[in-house]
Each structure stands twice: as structure tokens, then as C-alpha cells.
PDB file of C-alpha atoms in Angstrom:
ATOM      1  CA  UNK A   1      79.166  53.982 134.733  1.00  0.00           C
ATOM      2  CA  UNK A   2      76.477  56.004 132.267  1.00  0.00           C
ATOM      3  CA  UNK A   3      76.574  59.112 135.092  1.00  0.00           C
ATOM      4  CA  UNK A   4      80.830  58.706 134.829  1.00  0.00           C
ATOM      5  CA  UNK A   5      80.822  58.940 131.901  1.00  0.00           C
ATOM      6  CA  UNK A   6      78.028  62.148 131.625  1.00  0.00           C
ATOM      7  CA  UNK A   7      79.887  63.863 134.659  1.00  0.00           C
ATOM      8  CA  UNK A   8      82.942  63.530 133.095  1.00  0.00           C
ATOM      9  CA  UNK A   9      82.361  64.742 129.495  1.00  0.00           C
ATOM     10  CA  UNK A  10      80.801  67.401 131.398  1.00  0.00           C
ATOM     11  CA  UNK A  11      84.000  68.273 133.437  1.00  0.00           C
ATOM     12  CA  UNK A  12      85.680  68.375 129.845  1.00  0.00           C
ATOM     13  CA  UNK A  13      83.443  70.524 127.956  1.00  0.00           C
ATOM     14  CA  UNK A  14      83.596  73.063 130.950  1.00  0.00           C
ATOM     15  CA  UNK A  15      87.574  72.607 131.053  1.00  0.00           C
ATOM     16  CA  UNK A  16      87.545  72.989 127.457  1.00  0.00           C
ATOM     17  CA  UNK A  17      85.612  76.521 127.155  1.00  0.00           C
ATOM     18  CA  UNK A  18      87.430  77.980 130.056  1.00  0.00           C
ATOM     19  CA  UNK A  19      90.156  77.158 128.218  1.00  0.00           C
ATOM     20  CA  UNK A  20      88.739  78.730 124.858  1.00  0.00           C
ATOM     21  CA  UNK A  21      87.972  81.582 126.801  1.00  0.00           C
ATOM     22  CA  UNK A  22      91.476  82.164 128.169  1.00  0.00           C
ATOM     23  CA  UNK A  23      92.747  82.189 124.919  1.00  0.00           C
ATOM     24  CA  UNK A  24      90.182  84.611 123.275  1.00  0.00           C
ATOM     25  CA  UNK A  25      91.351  87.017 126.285  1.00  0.00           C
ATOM     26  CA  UNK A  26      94.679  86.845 124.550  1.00  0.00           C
ATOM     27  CA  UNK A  27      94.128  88.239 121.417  1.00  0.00           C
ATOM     28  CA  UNK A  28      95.098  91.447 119.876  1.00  0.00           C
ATOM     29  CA  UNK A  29      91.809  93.081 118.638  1.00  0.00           C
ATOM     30  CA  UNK A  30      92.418  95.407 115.608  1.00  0.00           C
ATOM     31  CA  UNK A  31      89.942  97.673 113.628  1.00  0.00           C
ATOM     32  CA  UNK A  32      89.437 100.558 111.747  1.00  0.00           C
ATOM     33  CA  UNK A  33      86.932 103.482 110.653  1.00  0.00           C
ATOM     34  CA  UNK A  34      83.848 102.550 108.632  1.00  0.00           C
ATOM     35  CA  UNK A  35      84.726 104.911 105.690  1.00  0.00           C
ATOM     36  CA  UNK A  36      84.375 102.714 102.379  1.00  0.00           C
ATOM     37  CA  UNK A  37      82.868  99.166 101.511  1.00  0.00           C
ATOM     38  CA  UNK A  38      82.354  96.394 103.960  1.00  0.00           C
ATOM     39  CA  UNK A  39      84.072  94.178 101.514  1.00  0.00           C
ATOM     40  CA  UNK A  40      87.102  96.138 100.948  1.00  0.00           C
ATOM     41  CA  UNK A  41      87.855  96.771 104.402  1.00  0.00           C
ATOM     42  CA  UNK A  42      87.268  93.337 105.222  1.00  0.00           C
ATOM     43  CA  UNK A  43      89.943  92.183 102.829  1.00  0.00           C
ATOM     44  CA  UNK A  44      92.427  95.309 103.891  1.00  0.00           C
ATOM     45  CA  UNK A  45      92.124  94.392 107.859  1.00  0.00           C
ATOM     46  CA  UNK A  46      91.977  90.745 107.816  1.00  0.00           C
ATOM     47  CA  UNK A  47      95.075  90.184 105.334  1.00  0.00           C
ATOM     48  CA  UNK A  48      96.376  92.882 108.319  1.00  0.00           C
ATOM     49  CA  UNK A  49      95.774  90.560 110.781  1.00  0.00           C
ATOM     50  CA  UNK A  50      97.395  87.432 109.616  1.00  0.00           C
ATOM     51  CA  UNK A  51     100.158  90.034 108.797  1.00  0.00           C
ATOM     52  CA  UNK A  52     100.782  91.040 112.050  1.00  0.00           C
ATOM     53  CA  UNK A  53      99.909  87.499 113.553  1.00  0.00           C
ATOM     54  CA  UNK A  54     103.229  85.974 111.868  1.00  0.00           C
ATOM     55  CA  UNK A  55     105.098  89.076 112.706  1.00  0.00           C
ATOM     56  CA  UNK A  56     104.825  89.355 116.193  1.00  0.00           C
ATOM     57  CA  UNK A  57     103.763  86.104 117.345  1.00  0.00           C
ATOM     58  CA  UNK A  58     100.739  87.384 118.909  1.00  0.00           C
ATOM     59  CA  UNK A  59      97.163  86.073 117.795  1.00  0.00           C
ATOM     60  CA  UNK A  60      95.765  89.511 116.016  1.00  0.00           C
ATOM     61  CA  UNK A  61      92.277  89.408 114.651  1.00  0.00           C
ATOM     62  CA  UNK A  62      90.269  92.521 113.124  1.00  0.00           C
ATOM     63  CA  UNK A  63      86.948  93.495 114.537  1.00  0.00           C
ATOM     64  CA  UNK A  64      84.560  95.178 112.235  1.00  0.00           C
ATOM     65  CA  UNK A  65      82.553  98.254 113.872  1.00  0.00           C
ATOM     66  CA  UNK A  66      79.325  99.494 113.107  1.00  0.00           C
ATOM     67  CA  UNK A  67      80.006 103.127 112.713  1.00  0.00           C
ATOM     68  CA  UNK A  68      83.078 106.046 113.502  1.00  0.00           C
ATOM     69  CA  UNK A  69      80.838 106.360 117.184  1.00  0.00           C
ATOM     70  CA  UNK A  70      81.465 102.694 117.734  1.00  0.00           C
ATOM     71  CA  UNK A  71      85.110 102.702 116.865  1.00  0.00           C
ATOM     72  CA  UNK A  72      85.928 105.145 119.650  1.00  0.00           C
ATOM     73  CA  UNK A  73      83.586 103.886 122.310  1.00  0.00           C
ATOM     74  CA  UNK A  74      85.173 100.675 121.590  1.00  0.00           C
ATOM     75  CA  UNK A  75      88.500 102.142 122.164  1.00  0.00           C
ATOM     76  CA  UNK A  76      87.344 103.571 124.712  1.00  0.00           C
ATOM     77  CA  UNK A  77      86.086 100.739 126.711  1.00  0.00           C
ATOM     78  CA  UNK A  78      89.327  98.534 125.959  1.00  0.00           C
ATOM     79  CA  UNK A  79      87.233  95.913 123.529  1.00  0.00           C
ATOM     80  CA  UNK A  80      89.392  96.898 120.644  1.00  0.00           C
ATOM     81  CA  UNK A  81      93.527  97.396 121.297  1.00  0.00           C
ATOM     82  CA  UNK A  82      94.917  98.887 117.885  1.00  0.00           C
ATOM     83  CA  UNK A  83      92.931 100.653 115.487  1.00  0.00           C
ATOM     84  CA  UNK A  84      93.138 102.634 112.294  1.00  0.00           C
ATOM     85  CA  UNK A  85      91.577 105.720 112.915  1.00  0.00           C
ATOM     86  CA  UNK A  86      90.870 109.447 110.169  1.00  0.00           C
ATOM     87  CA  UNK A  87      92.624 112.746 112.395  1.00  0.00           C
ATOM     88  CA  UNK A  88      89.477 112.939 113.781  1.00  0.00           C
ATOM     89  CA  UNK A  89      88.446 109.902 115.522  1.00  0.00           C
ATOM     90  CA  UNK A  90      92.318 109.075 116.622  1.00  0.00           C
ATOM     91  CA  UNK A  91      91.979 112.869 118.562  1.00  0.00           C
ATOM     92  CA  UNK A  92      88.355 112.193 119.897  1.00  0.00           C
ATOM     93  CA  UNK A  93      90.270 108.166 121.005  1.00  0.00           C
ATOM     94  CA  UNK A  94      92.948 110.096 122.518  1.00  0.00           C
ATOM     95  CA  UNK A  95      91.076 112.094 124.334  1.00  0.00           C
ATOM     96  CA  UNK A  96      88.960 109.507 125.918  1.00  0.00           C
ATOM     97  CA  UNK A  97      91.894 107.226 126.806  1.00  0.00           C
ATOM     98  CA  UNK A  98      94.496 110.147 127.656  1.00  0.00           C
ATOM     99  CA  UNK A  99      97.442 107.555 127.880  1.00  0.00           C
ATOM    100  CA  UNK A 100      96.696 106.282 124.345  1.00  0.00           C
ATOM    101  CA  UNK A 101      99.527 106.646 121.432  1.00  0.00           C
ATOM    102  CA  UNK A 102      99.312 107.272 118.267  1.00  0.00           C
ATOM    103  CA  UNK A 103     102.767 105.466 116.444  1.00  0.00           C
ATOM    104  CA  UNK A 104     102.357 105.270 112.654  1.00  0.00           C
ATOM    105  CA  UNK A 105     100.599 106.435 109.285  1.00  0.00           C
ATOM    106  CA  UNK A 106     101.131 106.048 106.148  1.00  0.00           C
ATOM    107  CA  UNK A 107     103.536 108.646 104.240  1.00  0.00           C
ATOM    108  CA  UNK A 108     101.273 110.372 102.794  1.00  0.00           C
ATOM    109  CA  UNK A 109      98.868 110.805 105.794  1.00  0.00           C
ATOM    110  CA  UNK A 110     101.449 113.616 106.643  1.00  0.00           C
ATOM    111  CA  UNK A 111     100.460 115.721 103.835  1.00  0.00           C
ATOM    112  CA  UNK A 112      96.675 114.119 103.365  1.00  0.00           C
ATOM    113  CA  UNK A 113      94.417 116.200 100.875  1.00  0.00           C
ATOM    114  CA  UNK A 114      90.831 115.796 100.344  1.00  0.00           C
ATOM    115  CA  UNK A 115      88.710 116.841  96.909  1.00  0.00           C
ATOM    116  CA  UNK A 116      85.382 118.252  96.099  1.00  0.00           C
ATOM    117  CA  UNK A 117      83.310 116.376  93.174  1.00  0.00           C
ATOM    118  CA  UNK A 118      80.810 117.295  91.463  1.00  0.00           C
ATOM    119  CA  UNK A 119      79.176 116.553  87.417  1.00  0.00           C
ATOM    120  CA  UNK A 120      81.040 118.277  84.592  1.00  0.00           C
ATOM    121  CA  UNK A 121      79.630 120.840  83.280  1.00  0.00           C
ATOM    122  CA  UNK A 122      77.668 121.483  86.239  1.00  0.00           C
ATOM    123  CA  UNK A 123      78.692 125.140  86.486  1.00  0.00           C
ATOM    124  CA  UNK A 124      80.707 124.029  89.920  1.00  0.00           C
ATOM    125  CA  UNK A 125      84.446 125.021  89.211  1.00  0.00           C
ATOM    126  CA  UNK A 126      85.060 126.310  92.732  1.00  0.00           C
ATOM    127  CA  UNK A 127      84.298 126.206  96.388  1.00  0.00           C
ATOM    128  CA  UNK A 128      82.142 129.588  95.608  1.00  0.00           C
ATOM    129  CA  UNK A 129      80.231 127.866  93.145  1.00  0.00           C
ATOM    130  CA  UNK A 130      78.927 125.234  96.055  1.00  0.00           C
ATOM    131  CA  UNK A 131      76.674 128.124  97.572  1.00  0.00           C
ATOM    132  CA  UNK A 132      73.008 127.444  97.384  1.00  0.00           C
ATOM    133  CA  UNK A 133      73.837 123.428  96.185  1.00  0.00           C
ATOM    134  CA  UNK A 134      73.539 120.233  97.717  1.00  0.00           C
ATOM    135  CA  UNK A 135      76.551 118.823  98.898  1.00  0.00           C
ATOM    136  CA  UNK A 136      77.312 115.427 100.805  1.00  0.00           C
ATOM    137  CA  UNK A 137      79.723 115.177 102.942  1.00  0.00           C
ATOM    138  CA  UNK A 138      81.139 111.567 104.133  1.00  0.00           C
ATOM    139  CA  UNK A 139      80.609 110.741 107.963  1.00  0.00           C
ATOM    140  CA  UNK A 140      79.799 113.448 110.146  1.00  0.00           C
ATOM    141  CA  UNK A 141      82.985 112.267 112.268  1.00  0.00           C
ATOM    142  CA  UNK A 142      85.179 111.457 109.121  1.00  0.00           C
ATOM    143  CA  UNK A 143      88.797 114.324 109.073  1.00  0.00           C
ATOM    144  CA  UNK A 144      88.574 113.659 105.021  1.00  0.00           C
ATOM    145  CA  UNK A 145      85.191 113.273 104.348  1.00  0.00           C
ATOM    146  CA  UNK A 146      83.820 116.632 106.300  1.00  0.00           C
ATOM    147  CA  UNK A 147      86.033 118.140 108.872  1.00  0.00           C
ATOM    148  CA  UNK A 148      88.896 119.022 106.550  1.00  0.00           C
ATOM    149  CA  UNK A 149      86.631 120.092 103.653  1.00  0.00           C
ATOM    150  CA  UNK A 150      84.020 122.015 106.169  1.00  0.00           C
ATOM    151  CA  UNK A 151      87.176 123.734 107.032  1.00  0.00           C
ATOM    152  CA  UNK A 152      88.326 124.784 103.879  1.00  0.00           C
ATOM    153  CA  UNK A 153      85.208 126.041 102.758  1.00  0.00           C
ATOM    154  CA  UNK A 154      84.982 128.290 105.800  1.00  0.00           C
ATOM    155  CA  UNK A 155      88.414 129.454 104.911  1.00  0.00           C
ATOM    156  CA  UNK A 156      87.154 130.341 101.403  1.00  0.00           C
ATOM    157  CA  UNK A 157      84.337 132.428 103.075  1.00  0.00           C
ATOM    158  CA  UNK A 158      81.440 130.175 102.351  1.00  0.00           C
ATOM    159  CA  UNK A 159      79.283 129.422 105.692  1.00  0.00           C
ATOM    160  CA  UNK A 160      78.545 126.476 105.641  1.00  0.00           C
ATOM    161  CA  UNK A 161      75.883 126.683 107.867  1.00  0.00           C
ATOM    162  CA  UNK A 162      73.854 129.068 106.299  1.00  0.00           C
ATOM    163  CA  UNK A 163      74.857 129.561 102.512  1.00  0.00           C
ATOM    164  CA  UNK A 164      74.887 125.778 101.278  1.00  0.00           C
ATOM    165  CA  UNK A 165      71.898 123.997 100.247  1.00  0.00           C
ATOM    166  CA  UNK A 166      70.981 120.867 101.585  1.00  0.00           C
ATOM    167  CA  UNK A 167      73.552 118.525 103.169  1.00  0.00           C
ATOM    168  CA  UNK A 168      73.695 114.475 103.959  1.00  0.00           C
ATOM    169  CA  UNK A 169      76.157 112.841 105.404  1.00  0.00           C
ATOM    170  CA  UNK A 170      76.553 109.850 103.539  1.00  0.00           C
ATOM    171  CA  UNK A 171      78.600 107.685 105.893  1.00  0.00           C
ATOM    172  CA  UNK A 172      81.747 106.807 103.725  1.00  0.00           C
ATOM    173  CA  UNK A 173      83.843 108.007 100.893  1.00  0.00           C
ATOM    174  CA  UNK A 174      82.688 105.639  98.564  1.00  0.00           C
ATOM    175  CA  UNK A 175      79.029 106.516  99.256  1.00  0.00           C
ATOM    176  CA  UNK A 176      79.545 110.014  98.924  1.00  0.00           C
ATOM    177  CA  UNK A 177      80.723 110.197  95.040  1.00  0.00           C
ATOM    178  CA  UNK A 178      78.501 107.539  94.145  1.00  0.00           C
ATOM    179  CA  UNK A 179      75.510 109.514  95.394  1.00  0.00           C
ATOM    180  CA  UNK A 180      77.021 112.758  93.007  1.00  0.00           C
ATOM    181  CA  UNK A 181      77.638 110.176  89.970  1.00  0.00           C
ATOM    182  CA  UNK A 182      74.210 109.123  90.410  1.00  0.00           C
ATOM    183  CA  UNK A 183      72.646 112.562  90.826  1.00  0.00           C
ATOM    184  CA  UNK A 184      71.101 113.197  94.238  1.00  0.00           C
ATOM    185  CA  UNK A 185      73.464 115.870  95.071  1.00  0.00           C
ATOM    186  CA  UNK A 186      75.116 118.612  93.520  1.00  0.00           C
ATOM    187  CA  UNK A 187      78.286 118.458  94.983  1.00  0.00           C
ATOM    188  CA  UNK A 188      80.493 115.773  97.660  1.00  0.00           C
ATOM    189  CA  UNK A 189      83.862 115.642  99.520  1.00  0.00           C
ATOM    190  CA  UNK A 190      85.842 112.680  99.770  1.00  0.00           C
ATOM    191  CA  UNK A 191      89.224 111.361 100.995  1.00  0.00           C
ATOM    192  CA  UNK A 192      91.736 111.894  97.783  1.00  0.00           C
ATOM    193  CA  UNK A 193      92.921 108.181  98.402  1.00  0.00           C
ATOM    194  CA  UNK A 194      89.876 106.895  98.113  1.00  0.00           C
ATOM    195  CA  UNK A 195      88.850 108.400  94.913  1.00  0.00           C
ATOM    196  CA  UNK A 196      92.595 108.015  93.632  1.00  0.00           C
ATOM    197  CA  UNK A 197      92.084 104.103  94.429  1.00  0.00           C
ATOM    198  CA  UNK A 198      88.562 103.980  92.650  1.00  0.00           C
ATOM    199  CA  UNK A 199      89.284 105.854  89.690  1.00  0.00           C
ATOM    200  CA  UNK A 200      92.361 104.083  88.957  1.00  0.00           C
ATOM    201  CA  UNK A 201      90.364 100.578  89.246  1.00  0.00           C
ATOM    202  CA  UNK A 202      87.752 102.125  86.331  1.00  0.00           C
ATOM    203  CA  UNK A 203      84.413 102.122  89.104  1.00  0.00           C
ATOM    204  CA  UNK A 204      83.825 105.539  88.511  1.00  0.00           C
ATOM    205  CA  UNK A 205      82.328 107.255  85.374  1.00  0.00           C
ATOM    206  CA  UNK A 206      84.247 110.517  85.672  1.00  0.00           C
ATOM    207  CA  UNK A 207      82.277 111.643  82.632  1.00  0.00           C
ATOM    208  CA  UNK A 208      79.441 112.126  85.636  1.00  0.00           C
ATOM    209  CA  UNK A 209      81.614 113.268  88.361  1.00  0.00           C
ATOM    210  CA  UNK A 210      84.907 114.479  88.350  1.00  0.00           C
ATOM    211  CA  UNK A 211      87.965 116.381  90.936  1.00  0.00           C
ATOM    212  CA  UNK A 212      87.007 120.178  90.557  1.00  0.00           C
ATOM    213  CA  UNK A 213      88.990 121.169  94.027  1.00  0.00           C
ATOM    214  CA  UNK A 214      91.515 119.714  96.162  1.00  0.00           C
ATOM    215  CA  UNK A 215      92.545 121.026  99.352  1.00  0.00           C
ATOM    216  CA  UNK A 216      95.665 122.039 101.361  1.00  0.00           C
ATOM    217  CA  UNK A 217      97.666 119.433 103.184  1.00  0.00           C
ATOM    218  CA  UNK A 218      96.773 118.426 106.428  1.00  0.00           C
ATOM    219  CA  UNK A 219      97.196 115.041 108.955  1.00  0.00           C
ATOM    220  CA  UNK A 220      95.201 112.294 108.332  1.00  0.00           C
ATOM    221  CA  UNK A 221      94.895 108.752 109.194  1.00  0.00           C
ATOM    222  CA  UNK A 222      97.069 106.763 111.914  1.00  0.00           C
ATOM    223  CA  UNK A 223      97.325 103.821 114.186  1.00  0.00           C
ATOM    224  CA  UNK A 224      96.357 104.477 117.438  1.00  0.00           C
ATOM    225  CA  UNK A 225      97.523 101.877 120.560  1.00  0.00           C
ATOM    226  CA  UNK A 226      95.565 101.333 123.600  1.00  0.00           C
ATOM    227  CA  UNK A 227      97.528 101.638 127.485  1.00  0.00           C
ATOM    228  CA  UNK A 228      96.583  98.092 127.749  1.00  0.00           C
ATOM    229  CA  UNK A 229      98.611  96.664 124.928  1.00  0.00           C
ATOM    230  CA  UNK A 230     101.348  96.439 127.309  1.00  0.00           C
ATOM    231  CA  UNK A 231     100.172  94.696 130.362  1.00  0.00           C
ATOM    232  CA  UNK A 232      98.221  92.470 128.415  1.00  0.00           C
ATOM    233  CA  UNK A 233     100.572  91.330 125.871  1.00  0.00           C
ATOM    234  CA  UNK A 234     104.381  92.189 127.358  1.00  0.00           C
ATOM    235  CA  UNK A 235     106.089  95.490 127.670  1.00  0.00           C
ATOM    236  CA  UNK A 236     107.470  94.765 124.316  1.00  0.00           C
ATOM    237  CA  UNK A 237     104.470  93.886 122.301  1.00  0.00           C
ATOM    238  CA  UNK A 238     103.552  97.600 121.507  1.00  0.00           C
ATOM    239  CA  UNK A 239     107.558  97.929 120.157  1.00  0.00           C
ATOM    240  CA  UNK A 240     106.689  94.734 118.193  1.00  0.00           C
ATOM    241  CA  UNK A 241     103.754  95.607 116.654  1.00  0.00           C
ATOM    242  CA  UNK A 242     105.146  98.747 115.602  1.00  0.00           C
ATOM    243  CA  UNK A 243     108.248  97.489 113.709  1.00  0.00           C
ATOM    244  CA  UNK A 244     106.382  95.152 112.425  1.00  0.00           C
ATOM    245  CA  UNK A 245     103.542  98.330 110.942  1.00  0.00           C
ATOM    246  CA  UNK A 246     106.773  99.873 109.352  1.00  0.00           C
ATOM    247  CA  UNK A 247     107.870  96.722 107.614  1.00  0.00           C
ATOM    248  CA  UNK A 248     104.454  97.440 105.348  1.00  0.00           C
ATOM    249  CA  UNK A 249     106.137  98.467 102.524  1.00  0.00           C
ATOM    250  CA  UNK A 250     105.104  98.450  98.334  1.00  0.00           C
ATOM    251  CA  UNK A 251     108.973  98.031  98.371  1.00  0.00           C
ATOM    252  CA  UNK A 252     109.637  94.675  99.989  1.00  0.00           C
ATOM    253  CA  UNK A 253     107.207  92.920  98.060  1.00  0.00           C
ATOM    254  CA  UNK A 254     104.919  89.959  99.270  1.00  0.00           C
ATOM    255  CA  UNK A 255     101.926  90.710 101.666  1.00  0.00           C
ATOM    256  CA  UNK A 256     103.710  93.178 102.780  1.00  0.00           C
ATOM    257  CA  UNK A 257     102.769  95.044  99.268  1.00  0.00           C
ATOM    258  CA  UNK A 258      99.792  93.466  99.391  1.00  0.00           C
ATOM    259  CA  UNK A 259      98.813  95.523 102.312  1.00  0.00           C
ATOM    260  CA  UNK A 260     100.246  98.748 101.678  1.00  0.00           C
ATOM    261  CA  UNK A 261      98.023  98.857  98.196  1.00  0.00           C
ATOM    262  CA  UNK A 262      95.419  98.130  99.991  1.00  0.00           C
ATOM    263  CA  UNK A 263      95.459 101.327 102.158  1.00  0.00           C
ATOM    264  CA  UNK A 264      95.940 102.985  99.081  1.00  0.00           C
ATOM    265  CA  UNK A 265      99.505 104.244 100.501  1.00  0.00           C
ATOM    266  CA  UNK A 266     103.054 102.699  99.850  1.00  0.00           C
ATOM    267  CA  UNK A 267     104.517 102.326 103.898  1.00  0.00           C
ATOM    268  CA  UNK A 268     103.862 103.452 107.340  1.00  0.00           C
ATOM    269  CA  UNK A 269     105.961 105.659 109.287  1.00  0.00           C
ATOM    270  CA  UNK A 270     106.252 106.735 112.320  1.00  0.00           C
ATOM    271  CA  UNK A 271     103.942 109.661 114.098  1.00  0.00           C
ATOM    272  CA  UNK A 272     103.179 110.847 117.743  1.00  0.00           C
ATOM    273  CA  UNK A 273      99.965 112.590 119.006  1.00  0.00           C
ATOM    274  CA  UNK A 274     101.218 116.234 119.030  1.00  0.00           C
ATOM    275  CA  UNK A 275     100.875 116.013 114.799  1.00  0.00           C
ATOM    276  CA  UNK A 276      97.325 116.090 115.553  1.00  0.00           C
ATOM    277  CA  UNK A 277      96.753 118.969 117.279  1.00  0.00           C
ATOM    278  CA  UNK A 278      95.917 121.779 114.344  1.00  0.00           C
ATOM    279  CA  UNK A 279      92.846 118.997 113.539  1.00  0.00           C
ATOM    280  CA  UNK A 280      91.545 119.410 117.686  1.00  0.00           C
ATOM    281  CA  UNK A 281      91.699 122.963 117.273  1.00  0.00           C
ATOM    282  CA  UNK A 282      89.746 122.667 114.267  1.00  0.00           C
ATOM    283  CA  UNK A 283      86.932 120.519 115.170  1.00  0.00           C
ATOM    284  CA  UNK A 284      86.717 122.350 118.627  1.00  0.00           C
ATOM    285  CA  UNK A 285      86.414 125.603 116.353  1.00  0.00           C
ATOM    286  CA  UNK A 286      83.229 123.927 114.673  1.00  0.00           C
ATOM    287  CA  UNK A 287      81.673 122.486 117.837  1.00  0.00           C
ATOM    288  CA  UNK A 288      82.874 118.605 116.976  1.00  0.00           C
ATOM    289  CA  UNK A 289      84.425 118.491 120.249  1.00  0.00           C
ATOM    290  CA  UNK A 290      83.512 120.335 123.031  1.00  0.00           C
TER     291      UNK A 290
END
């Protein structure tokens, strides 16, 4: 009767993790780019999740990745389904999984901006002023945090190759002015929603670093769905998931609010992949993608 018993429990606990396993299979996997605090994105993607779990019915959870690489290989290999990605990385996603969509961003991802900081007083008061100094950049993949601001520093003559001290890339907005605040470099260029968000919460002593350019308007961050959404969720989970993106909104209150402040934006709207194509042209100019 002992062996029954064993064999059985046995047949159960198998039965029991197939089971668990069929179920993981089913859910959505969300994430996003590496480009400020652990914590805070944490909070932002997982309050995201829940979100979209009561939506759409489906059983969302958010996967955090190691770096911008990860977040595309990921994509790439199908281990993540919907993901927040800078210009950048949603092109470079795109472009490994050709039949990939990008559906929303936030409002003011159509006319993004990024800004140069650097210490008052400093004797920086322009992107001519950066020649010769130490700058920090965010991640080396990041459309706010060095594409964009690589660009328009090129456009203002300065090569950036050549004629700028040295350079770091720190790895995320956050990291970038708090390595100006504290000193170590001259000069950095962050996503304006970022710094926005921080200054606004009283984390930064602008009396150490401060805004002394902003840039033109270009595309930023967006959602970008995976082929497989469909066939392994329904053909009208990606529909689904979408509405319920656009019902993020600071204006209908609740969660909903909740998670719009939290990507420092007030709703999403809609998008499509051809927005994107002035940032391809732009990191193919600069050798980002071949």
C-alpha cells in the first residue's frame, strides 16, 4: 500500500507541473528598456501588468532584462511578447522580427526632446561649449540618452568623435545626471522625461546640474508586439491589448493614472512603424546599425 501510495503522489506531482507548465506557456510576457532605476521600473511594469491582466483577461506578467542588448535578443527569440522599447531598440526589434508592430506611445513620444546637463557656472551654455569636455551619454543603444543627442551635436558641427573629451556611457538616464551632479563628468544627455520626472520629485540638486540645451523633436518610445501574440493568445488578443494601452489615461483616474504618471506621460496613442524611420536613417548614418 506504502509503494501506492509513493507511485501515486508521484503521478500527481508530475500531473501537477505539467500542468504548471502549460499555464506558464500562456502568459503574456511584457518588458521594457533598462534606462532608469530597477525600483522604479519595477513598480511602472508590474502595476502594468496587473493592468493589463484585468483588462484583457489574459495572465500578463513583466520580465525584467539585464540590458537594451537583452531586450531585443529577447524579442527576438520570442521569450518576451510586448515590450516598451526608446526609437532605437523598437527599430533594431523590428528589424530582427520583420513582422513585428509597433501600436502605441505615449503623446508626447511624438514630439520627444532630449537635454544636455551640465554644473552652473561651468562655462557650458551651448553644444559648442562641450568640445574638449567629458560628456556621458546614457546607454550606448538608448534614442534619448545618445542617438538623438549624438545627432544633434553633429548637426551643430561638433564631431563627436574627435573634438569631445572623454565619453562613458553610463547605462541609464538616471545614472547619467547623477554622475554630472556628482562631478565625474563635465557634461551628460538624458531623456527630458526623465529629468522632468526627477526634478519635479526634488532628487536632483539643480544648483549642481542644470538643463543648458534641449533638442529638436523627434520619435521616441513605443510598444512594440511580437507576430506571435496572435497565434498564441487569439487573433484578437493583440486588438485587446491595444485598447486596453489607450485606456491609460491621467484623465480617467484610478490605475489607469497611476500608470500614465508613472511613464512620466499622460496617455498612449496610437503609432505604426513607418514613424520610425528618420531614427534608422540616423543610427545607420552613425554606424549603430549596419
Amino acid at each position: 500500500m506504502r509503494k501506492i501510495v509513493i507511485v501515486m503522489a508521484a503521478v500527481l506531482l508530475s500531473a501537477g507541473l505539467v500542468a504548471c507548465g502549460s499555464e506558464d506557456e500562456q502568459e503574456l510576457l511584457i518588458a521594457g528598456i533598462p534606462d532608469q532605476d530597477v525600483s522604479v521600473l519595477e513598480e511602472r511594469f508590474n502595476n502594468l501588468a496587473e493592468y493589463l491582466s484585468e483588462e484583457t483577461g489574459l495572465n500578463v506578467r513583466y520580465v525584467p532584462q539585464a540590458d537594451y542588448a537583452a531586450v531585443v535578443t529577447s524579442f527576438k527569440q520570442g521569450d518576451i511578447h510586448l515590450v516598451w522599447y526608446g526609437a532605437l531598440t523598437g527599430v533594431q526589434a523590428r528589424i530582427a522580427v520583420p513582422e513585428a508592430d509597433a501600436i502605441v506611445h505615449r503623446a508626447r513620444d511624438g514630439e520627444f526632446h532630449s537635454v544636455f546637463v551640465a554644473a552652473p557656472g561651468s562655462g557650458i551654455s551651448s553644444l559648442d561649449d562641450l568640445r574638449g569636455k567629458t560628456v556621458t551619454f546614457g546607454s550606448e543603444s538608448s534614442t534619448s540618452g545618445h542617438l538623438m543627442p549624438r545627432y544633434y551635436l553633429s548637426q551643430a558641427g561638433v564631431d563627436t568623435e574627435t573634438e569631445l573629451g572623454d565619453i562613458s556611457f553610463s547605462g541609464s538616464h538616471d545614472l547619467t545626471w547623477k554622475l554630472v551632479e556628482g562631478g565625474s563628468f563635465d557634461a551628460g544627455a538624458l531623456s527630458e522625461a526623465v529629468w522632468e520626472r526627477r526634478v519635479a520629485n526634488g532628487e536632483v540638486d539643480t544648483s549642481k546640474v542644470d538643463v543648458f540645451y534641449r533638442t529638436p523633436a523627434y520619435v521616441n518610445y513605443h510598444w512594440v508586439a511580437h507576430p506571435s501574440i496572435g497565434d498564441k493568445f487569439g487573433e484578437d488578443a493583440l486588438d485587446n491589448i491595444t485598447e486596453a494601452l489607450l485606456t491609460v489615461d491621467v484623465d480617467r483616474g484610478g490605475q489607469g493614472k497611476e500608470i500614465a504618471e508613472s511613464f512620466n506621460g499622460e496617455r498612449f496613442v496610437r503609432t505604426s512603424n513607418d514613424r520610425y524611420q528618420a531614427i534608422e536613417d540616423a543610427a545607420r548614418e552613425f554606424g549603430i546599425i549596419e
